[in-house]
Amino acid sequence: MRQRHRAWADDFLRNNTNLVIPEPEKQKGHWRELFARDLPIHLEIGTGKGQFINGMAERHPDVNFIGIELAKSIIVMAGSKIKNSGRTNALLIHADASDLTELFAENEIASIYLNFSDPWPKKRHAKRRLTFHTFLQQYQHILQPGGEMTLKTDNQGLFEYSLVSFSSFGLELKDVFLDLHDANDPENVMTEYEEKFAAQGQPIYCCRAQFT
Ligand code: SAM
């Protein structure tokens, strides 16, 4: 069963190289050329099964989206969603997002989304958190001046840590929600994890911050 699933994922990646871009490091500095229209590029890190990127691409036809996801069996689900929707303003990268400067040139990205990133709660794993200062340095490099990042999480510890990390790095906090759904933001597009946690009654923490 597992073998069949893996074969399906391999087939999907082989047959959809215009959607899940192989050898993404070769596109560094040239991502805009892969889209049908030349528009600002927004990047989601840890795309999961693709509900967010697909929903955002539908809601914002004036933005090009790229999603990065490490797990092969998961990224093909995101790929299927985008493919079935017929949208041309979303692409995927099957890669580890540990060094984004290998994948993107300076100023190539307009906005970054971190949705329900792994919290790495142990102190000795702090440097793996996607809001650790070494990641913020990478984001600052690939983002255009004044670029924004948006963090959504159910994890209070990661949220508190990230607010401190953003502030220490000099980011300007634009919006902070301790319960995003209570705020009823009509612009919010839910992720798979967000739906699950919200259904359990857990608050969704959200922060939008800008590099100055
Ligand atoms: N964003 C989705 C959501 O909110 O429903 C999925 C959240 S899930 C907790 C975290 C996702 O990030 C997983 O699919 C995992 O494979 C991916 N991920 C974790 N570390 C990553 C990395 N270094 N590079 C790319 N993806 C990563």
XYZ file of C-alpha atoms and ligand atoms in Angstrom:
239
model
C 0.000 0.000 0.000
C 2.778 2.339 1.024
C 4.761 1.397 -2.101
C 1.751 2.191 -4.353
C 1.352 5.576 -2.686
C 5.029 6.379 -3.164
C 4.839 5.351 -6.823
C 1.853 7.647 -7.329
C 3.765 10.533 -5.759
C 6.819 9.870 -7.938
C 4.611 9.713 -11.035
C 2.905 12.972 -10.086
C 6.217 14.779 -9.620
C 7.591 13.377 -12.891
C 4.480 14.353 -14.858
C 3.933 17.815 -13.376
C 7.295 19.531 -13.594
C 5.575 22.757 -14.658
C 3.790 22.799 -11.276
C 6.241 21.201 -8.811
C 9.467 22.696 -10.095
C 12.445 20.286 -10.197
C 15.951 21.513 -9.334
C 14.536 24.715 -7.831
C 17.983 26.179 -7.090
C 18.378 26.643 -10.869
C 15.429 29.075 -10.848
C 17.087 31.408 -8.322
C 16.513 34.959 -9.575
C 14.176 33.737 -12.349
C 11.014 32.630 -10.575
C 8.922 35.426 -12.099
C 9.598 33.958 -15.564
C 7.829 30.710 -14.633
C 4.456 32.356 -14.098
C 1.918 33.296 -16.765
C 1.860 36.900 -15.494
C 4.590 39.022 -13.895
C 3.177 39.728 -10.418
C 4.547 39.984 -6.858
C 5.555 36.597 -5.476
C 4.331 35.422 -2.059
C 5.991 32.410 -0.441
C 4.460 29.870 1.959
C 6.895 27.717 3.941
C 5.627 24.269 4.950
C 2.657 24.264 2.574
C 1.221 20.959 3.734
C -1.711 19.679 1.674
C -2.172 23.030 -0.048
C -5.507 24.363 1.170
C -4.009 27.765 2.044
C -1.962 28.346 -1.113
C -4.822 27.178 -3.307
C -7.340 29.386 -1.484
C -5.017 32.393 -1.544
C -4.286 31.924 -5.244
C -8.021 31.922 -5.910
C -8.670 35.001 -3.770
C -5.665 36.969 -5.051
C -5.327 36.530 -8.818
C -3.001 39.555 -8.782
C -0.366 37.666 -6.770
C 1.854 34.721 -7.741
C 2.312 32.127 -4.990
C 5.071 29.613 -4.303
C 4.739 26.900 -1.671
C 7.666 24.918 -0.257
C 7.025 21.533 1.311
C 9.501 18.931 2.470
C 7.324 15.801 2.474
C 6.819 14.178 -0.909
C 3.600 12.364 -0.013
C 2.120 15.683 1.166
C 3.275 18.052 -1.562
C 1.646 15.902 -4.230
C -1.684 16.485 -2.474
C -1.095 20.233 -2.686
C -0.088 19.758 -6.319
C -3.303 17.874 -7.094
C -5.408 20.651 -5.578
C -3.717 23.344 -7.661
C -3.781 21.226 -10.795
C -7.491 20.447 -10.425
C -8.256 24.132 -9.871
C -6.541 25.045 -13.151
C -4.862 28.031 -11.481
C -1.698 29.394 -13.070
C -0.633 31.684 -10.203
C 0.661 28.988 -7.831
C 3.793 26.811 -8.044
C 5.350 24.353 -5.632
C 8.847 23.405 -4.554
C 9.584 19.991 -3.065
C 12.533 20.927 -0.851
C 13.812 21.638 2.621
C 13.369 25.321 3.394
C 16.457 25.352 5.604
C 18.408 27.652 3.253
C 16.098 29.832 1.212
C 18.980 31.946 -0.076
C 19.948 28.949 -2.249
C 16.524 29.062 -3.879
C 15.729 32.771 -4.104
C 17.704 35.866 -5.037
C 17.819 39.057 -3.018
C 14.464 40.945 -3.135
C 12.747 38.190 -5.142
C 9.844 37.694 -2.706
C 7.203 40.200 -1.566
C 5.663 38.340 1.382
C 6.211 35.174 3.455
C 3.660 32.973 5.293
C 4.493 30.569 8.097
C 1.402 28.505 8.830
C 1.375 26.136 11.813
C 5.110 25.543 11.585
C 6.588 22.820 13.766
C 7.000 24.438 17.238
C 10.199 22.613 18.319
C 9.309 23.186 22.002
C 12.608 22.003 23.513
C 14.985 24.870 24.224
C 17.918 23.039 22.669
C 15.946 22.876 19.384
C 15.219 26.620 19.277
C 17.445 27.128 16.254
C 15.149 24.834 14.218
C 12.143 27.124 14.735
C 11.332 28.939 11.506
C 11.297 32.223 13.419
C 14.832 31.781 14.865
C 17.015 34.759 13.978
C 19.043 32.847 11.359
C 15.804 32.212 9.424
C 14.800 35.860 9.824
C 18.142 36.829 8.237
C 17.314 34.652 5.225
C 13.790 36.078 4.964
C 15.161 39.616 5.104
C 17.576 38.792 2.276
C 15.014 37.329 -0.130
C 12.244 39.804 0.738
C 11.879 43.138 -0.986
C 12.463 46.178 1.241
C 9.451 46.557 3.498
C 8.463 42.922 2.864
C 6.061 41.304 5.303
C 5.749 37.998 7.022
C 2.635 36.453 8.525
C 2.710 33.790 11.204
C -0.296 31.683 12.218
C -0.090 29.023 14.911
C -2.083 27.219 17.575
C 1.058 27.000 19.718
C 1.266 29.688 22.394
C 4.935 28.948 23.132
C 5.998 29.344 19.506
C 3.893 32.472 19.191
C 5.423 34.152 22.242
C 8.914 33.137 21.179
C 8.301 34.493 17.658
C 7.003 37.863 18.861
C 10.190 38.326 20.906
C 12.347 37.098 18.010
C 10.654 39.525 15.570
C 11.037 42.448 17.954
C 14.698 41.664 18.730
C 15.379 41.519 14.990
C 13.811 44.952 14.515
C 10.662 43.880 12.669
C 7.673 46.150 13.072
C 4.622 44.306 14.388
C 1.654 45.376 12.264
C -1.112 43.102 13.592
C -1.207 40.751 16.556
C -4.234 38.486 17.110
C -4.522 36.315 20.218
C -7.634 34.739 18.705
C -7.776 35.307 14.958
C -11.168 33.674 14.510
C -12.710 35.755 17.262
C -11.549 38.800 15.290
C -13.528 37.518 12.275
C -10.972 38.686 9.699
C -12.810 38.326 6.357
C -9.427 38.099 4.570
C -8.371 34.978 6.449
C -7.874 31.805 4.389
C -7.772 28.749 6.619
C -5.138 26.020 6.444
C -5.867 22.335 7.122
C -4.287 22.534 10.575
C -6.124 25.750 11.340
C -9.488 24.107 10.590
C -8.625 21.181 12.821
C -7.504 23.294 15.785
C -10.341 25.805 15.438
C -12.858 22.923 15.451
C -11.340 21.842 18.796
C -11.995 25.348 20.148
C -8.331 26.320 20.307
C -7.440 29.962 19.703
C -5.452 30.724 16.565
C -2.588 33.134 17.163
C -1.559 35.369 14.297
C 1.029 38.061 13.751
C 1.880 40.181 10.717
C 5.290 41.808 10.843
C 7.285 43.993 8.477
C 11.022 44.208 7.866
C 12.037 47.839 8.161
N 0.885 24.682 6.742
C 0.069 23.492 6.783
C -1.167 23.749 7.580
O -1.208 24.748 8.308
O -2.122 22.961 7.472
C 0.870 22.277 7.344
C 1.355 22.438 8.761
S 2.340 21.055 9.305
C 2.320 21.172 11.034
C 3.985 21.607 8.935
C 4.407 21.294 7.514
O 5.681 21.888 7.273
C 4.538 19.812 7.235
O 3.834 19.479 6.050
C 6.054 19.594 7.078
O 6.357 18.543 6.179
C 6.492 20.954 6.566
N 7.893 21.278 6.885
C 8.490 21.171 8.088
N 9.773 21.546 8.023
C 9.977 21.949 6.740
C 11.117 22.432 6.040
N 12.304 22.587 6.644
N 10.987 22.724 4.724
C 9.791 22.550 4.100
N 8.685 22.083 4.711
C 8.779 21.778 6.015
